[in-house]
JSON list of C-alpha atoms in Angstrom, two decimals:
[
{"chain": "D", "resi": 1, "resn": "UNK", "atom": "CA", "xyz": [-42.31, -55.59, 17.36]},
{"chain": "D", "resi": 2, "resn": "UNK", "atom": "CA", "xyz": [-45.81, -56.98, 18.80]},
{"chain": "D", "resi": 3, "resn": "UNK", "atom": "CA", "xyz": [-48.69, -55.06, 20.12]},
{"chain": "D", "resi": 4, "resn": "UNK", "atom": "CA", "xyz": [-47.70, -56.21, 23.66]},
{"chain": "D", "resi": 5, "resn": "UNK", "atom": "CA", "xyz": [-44.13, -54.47, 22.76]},
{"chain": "D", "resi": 6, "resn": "UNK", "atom": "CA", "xyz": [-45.63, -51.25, 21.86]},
{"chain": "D", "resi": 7, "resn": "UNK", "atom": "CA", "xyz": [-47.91, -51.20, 25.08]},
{"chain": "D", "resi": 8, "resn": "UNK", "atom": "CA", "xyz": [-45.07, -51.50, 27.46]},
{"chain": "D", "resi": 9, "resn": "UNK", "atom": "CA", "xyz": [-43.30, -48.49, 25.79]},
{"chain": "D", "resi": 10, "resn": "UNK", "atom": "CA", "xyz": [-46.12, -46.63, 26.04]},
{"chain": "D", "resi": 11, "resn": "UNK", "atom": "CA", "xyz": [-47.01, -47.48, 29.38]},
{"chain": "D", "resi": 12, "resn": "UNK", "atom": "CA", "xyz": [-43.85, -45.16, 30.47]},
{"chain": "D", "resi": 13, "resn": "UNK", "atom": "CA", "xyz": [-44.53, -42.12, 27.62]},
{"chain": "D", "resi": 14, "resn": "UNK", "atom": "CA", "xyz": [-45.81, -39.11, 28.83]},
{"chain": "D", "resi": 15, "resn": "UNK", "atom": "CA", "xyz": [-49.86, -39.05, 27.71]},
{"chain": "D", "resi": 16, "resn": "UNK", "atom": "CA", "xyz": [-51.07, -37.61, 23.92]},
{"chain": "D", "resi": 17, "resn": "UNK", "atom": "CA", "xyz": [-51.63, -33.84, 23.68]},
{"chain": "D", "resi": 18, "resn": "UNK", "atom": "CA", "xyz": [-55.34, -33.34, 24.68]},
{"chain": "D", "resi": 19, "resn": "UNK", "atom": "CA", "xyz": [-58.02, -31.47, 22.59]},
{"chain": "D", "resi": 20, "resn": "UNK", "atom": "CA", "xyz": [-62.22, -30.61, 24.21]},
{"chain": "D", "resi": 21, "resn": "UNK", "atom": "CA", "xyz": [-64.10, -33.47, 22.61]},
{"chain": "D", "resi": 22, "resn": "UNK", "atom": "CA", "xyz": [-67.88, -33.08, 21.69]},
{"chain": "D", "resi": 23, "resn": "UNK", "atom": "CA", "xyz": [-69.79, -33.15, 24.94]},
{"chain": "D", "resi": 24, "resn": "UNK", "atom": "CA", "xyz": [-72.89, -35.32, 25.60]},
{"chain": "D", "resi": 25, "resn": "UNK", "atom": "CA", "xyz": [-76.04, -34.87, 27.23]},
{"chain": "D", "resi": 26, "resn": "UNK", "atom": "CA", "xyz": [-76.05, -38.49, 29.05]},
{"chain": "D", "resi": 27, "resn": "UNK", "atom": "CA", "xyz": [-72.26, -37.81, 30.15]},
{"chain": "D", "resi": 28, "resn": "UNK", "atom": "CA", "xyz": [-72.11, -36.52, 33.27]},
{"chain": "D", "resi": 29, "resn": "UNK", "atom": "CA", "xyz": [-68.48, -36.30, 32.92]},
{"chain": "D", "resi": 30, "resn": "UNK", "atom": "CA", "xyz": [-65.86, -34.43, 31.11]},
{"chain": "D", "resi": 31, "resn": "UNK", "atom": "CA", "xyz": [-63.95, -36.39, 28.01]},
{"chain": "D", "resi": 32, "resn": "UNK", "atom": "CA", "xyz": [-61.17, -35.07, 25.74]},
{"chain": "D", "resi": 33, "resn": "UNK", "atom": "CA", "xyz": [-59.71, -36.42, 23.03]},
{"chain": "D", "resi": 34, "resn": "UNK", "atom": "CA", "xyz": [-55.89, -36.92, 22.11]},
{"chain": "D", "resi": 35, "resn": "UNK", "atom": "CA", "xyz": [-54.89, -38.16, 18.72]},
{"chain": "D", "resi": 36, "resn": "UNK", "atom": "CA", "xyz": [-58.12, -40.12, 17.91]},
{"chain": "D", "resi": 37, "resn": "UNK", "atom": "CA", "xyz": [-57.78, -41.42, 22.03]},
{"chain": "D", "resi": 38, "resn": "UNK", "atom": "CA", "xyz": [-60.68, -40.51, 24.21]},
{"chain": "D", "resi": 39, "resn": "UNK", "atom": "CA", "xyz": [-59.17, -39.82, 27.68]},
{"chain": "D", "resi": 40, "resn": "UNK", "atom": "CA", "xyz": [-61.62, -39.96, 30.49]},
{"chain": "D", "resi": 41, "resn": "UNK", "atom": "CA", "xyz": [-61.86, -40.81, 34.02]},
{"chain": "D", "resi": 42, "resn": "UNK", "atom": "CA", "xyz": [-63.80, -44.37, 35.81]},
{"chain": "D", "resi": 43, "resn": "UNK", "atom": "CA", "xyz": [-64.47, -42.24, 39.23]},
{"chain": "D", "resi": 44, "resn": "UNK", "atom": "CA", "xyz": [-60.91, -41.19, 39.81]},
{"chain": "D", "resi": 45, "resn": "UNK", "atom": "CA", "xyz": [-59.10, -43.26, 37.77]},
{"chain": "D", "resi": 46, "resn": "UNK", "atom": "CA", "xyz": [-57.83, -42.01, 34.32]},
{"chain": "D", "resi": 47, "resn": "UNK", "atom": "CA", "xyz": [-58.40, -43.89, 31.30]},
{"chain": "D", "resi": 48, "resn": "UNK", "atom": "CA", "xyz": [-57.44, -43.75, 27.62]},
{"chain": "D", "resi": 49, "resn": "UNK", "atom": "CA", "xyz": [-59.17, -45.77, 24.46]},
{"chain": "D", "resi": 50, "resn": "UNK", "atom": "CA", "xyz": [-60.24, -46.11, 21.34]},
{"chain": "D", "resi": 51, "resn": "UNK", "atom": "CA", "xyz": [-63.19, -48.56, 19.59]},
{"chain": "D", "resi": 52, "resn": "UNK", "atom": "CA", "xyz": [-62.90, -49.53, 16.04]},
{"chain": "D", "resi": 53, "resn": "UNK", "atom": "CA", "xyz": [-65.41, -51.47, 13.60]},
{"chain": "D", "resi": 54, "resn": "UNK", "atom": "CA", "xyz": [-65.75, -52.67, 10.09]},
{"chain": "D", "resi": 55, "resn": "UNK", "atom": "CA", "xyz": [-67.89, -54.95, 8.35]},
{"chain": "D", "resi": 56, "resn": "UNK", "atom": "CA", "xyz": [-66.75, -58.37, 10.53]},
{"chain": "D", "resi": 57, "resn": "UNK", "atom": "CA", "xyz": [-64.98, -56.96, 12.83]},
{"chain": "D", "resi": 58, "resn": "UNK", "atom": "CA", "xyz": [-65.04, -54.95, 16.05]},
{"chain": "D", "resi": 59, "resn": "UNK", "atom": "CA", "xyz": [-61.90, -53.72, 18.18]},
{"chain": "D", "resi": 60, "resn": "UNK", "atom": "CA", "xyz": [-61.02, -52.02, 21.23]},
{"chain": "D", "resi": 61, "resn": "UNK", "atom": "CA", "xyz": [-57.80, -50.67, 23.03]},
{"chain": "D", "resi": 62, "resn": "UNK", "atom": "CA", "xyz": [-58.36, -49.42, 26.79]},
{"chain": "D", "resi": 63, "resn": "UNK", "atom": "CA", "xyz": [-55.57, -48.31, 28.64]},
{"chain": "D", "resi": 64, "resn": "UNK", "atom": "CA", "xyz": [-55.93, -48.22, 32.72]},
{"chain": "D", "resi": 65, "resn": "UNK", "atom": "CA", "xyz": [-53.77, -46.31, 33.84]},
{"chain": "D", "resi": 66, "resn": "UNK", "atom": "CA", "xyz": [-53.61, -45.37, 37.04]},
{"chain": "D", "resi": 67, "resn": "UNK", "atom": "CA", "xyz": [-54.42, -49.16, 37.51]},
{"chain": "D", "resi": 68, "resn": "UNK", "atom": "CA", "xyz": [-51.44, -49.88, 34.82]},
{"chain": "D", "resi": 69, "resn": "UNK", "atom": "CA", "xyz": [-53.86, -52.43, 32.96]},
{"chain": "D", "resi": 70, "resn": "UNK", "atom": "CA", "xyz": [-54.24, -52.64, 29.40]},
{"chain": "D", "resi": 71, "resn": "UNK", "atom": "CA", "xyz": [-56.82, -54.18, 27.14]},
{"chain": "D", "resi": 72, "resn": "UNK", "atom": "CA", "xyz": [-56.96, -55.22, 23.63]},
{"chain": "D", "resi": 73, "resn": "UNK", "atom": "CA", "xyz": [-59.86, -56.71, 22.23]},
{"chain": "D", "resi": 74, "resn": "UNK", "atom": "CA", "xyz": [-60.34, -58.16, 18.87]},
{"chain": "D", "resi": 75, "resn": "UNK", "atom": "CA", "xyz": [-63.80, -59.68, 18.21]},
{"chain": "D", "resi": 76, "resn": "UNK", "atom": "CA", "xyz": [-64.53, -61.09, 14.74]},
{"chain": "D", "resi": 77, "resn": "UNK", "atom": "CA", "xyz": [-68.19, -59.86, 15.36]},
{"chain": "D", "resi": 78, "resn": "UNK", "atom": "CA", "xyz": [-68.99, -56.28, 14.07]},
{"chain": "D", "resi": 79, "resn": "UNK", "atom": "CA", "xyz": [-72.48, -56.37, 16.12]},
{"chain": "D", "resi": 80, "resn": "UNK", "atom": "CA", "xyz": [-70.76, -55.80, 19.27]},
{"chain": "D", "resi": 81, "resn": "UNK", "atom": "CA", "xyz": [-71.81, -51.88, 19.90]},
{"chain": "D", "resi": 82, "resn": "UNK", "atom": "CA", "xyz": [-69.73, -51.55, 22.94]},
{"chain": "D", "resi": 83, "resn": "UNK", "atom": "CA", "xyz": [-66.09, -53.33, 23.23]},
{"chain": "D", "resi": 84, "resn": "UNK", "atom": "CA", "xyz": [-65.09, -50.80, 25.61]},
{"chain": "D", "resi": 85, "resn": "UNK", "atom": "CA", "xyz": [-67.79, -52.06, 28.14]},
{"chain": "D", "resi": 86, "resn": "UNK", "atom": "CA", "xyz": [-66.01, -55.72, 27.85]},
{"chain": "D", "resi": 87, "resn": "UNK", "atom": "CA", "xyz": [-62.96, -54.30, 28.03]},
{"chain": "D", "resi": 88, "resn": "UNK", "atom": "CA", "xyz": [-63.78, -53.09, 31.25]},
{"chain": "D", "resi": 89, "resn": "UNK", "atom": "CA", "xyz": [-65.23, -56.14, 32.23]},
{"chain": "D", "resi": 90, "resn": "UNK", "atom": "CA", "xyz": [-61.73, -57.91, 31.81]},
{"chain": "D", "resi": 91, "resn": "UNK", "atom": "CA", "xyz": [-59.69, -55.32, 33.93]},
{"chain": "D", "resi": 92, "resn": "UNK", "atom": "CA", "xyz": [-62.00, -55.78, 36.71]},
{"chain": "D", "resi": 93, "resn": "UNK", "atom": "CA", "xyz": [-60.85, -59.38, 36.70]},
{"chain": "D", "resi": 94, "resn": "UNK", "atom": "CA", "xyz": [-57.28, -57.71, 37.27]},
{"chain": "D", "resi": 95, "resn": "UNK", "atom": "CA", "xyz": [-58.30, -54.48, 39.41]},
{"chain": "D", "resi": 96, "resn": "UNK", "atom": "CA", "xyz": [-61.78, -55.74, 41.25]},
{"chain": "D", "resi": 97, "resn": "UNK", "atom": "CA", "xyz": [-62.36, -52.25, 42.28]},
{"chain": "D", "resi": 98, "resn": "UNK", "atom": "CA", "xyz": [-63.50, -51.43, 38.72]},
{"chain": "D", "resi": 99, "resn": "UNK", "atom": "CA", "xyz": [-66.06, -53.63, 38.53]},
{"chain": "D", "resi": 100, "resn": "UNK", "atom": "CA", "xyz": [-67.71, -51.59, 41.33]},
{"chain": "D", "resi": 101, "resn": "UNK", "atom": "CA", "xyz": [-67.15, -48.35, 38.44]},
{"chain": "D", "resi": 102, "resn": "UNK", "atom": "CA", "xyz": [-70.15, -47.65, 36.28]},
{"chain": "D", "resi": 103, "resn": "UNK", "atom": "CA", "xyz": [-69.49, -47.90, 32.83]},
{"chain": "D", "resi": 104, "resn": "UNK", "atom": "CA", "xyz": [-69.45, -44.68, 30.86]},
{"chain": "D", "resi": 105, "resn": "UNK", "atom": "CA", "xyz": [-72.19, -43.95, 28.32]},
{"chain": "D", "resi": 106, "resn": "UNK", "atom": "CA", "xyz": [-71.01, -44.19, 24.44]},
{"chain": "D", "resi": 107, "resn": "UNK", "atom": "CA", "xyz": [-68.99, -41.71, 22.51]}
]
């Protein structure tokens, strides 16, 4: 079973059980986290993720929900400090109206 498998099973599940994650001073909005997911909103849309590095690599995993996008990015570059913010690039290619969304600070 692929990645692409396991995305459109989870696309129907219910989401993770949430926990209060540590706030931020630059985040003007409220995040929780859910099994090692942070689960946020972009304005009023809800969105789950996760980023993941290690020497020579860099990943992310956003999940759109609302918007029913998904994107998985795996760079072979571990200087990229925010795959989330290209992740979001590429779903605005899908869902134009979050391009007009400003990006949240980092985690």
């Amino acid at each position: 079973m692929g990645i692409g498998h396991w995305e459109l099973g989870r696309i129907s599940a219910p989401l993770l059980p949430c926990f209060p994650a540590p706030s931020s001073p630059h985040r003007q909005t409220k995040i929780i986290a859910g099994l090692g997911w942070w689960v946020f909103n972009y304005g009023d849309r809800r969105v789950v993720g996760h980023n993941g590095s290690i020497l020579g690599f860099a990943s992310n995993i956003t999940r759109f929900i609302d918007d029913k996008i998904t994107v998985m990015l795996l760079c072979n570059l571990d200087k990229i400090s925010r795959p989330d913010a290209i992740a979001k690039e590429i779903a605005g290619y899908y869902c134009p109206a979050l391009k007009k969304v400003v990006l949240q600070p980092p985690l």
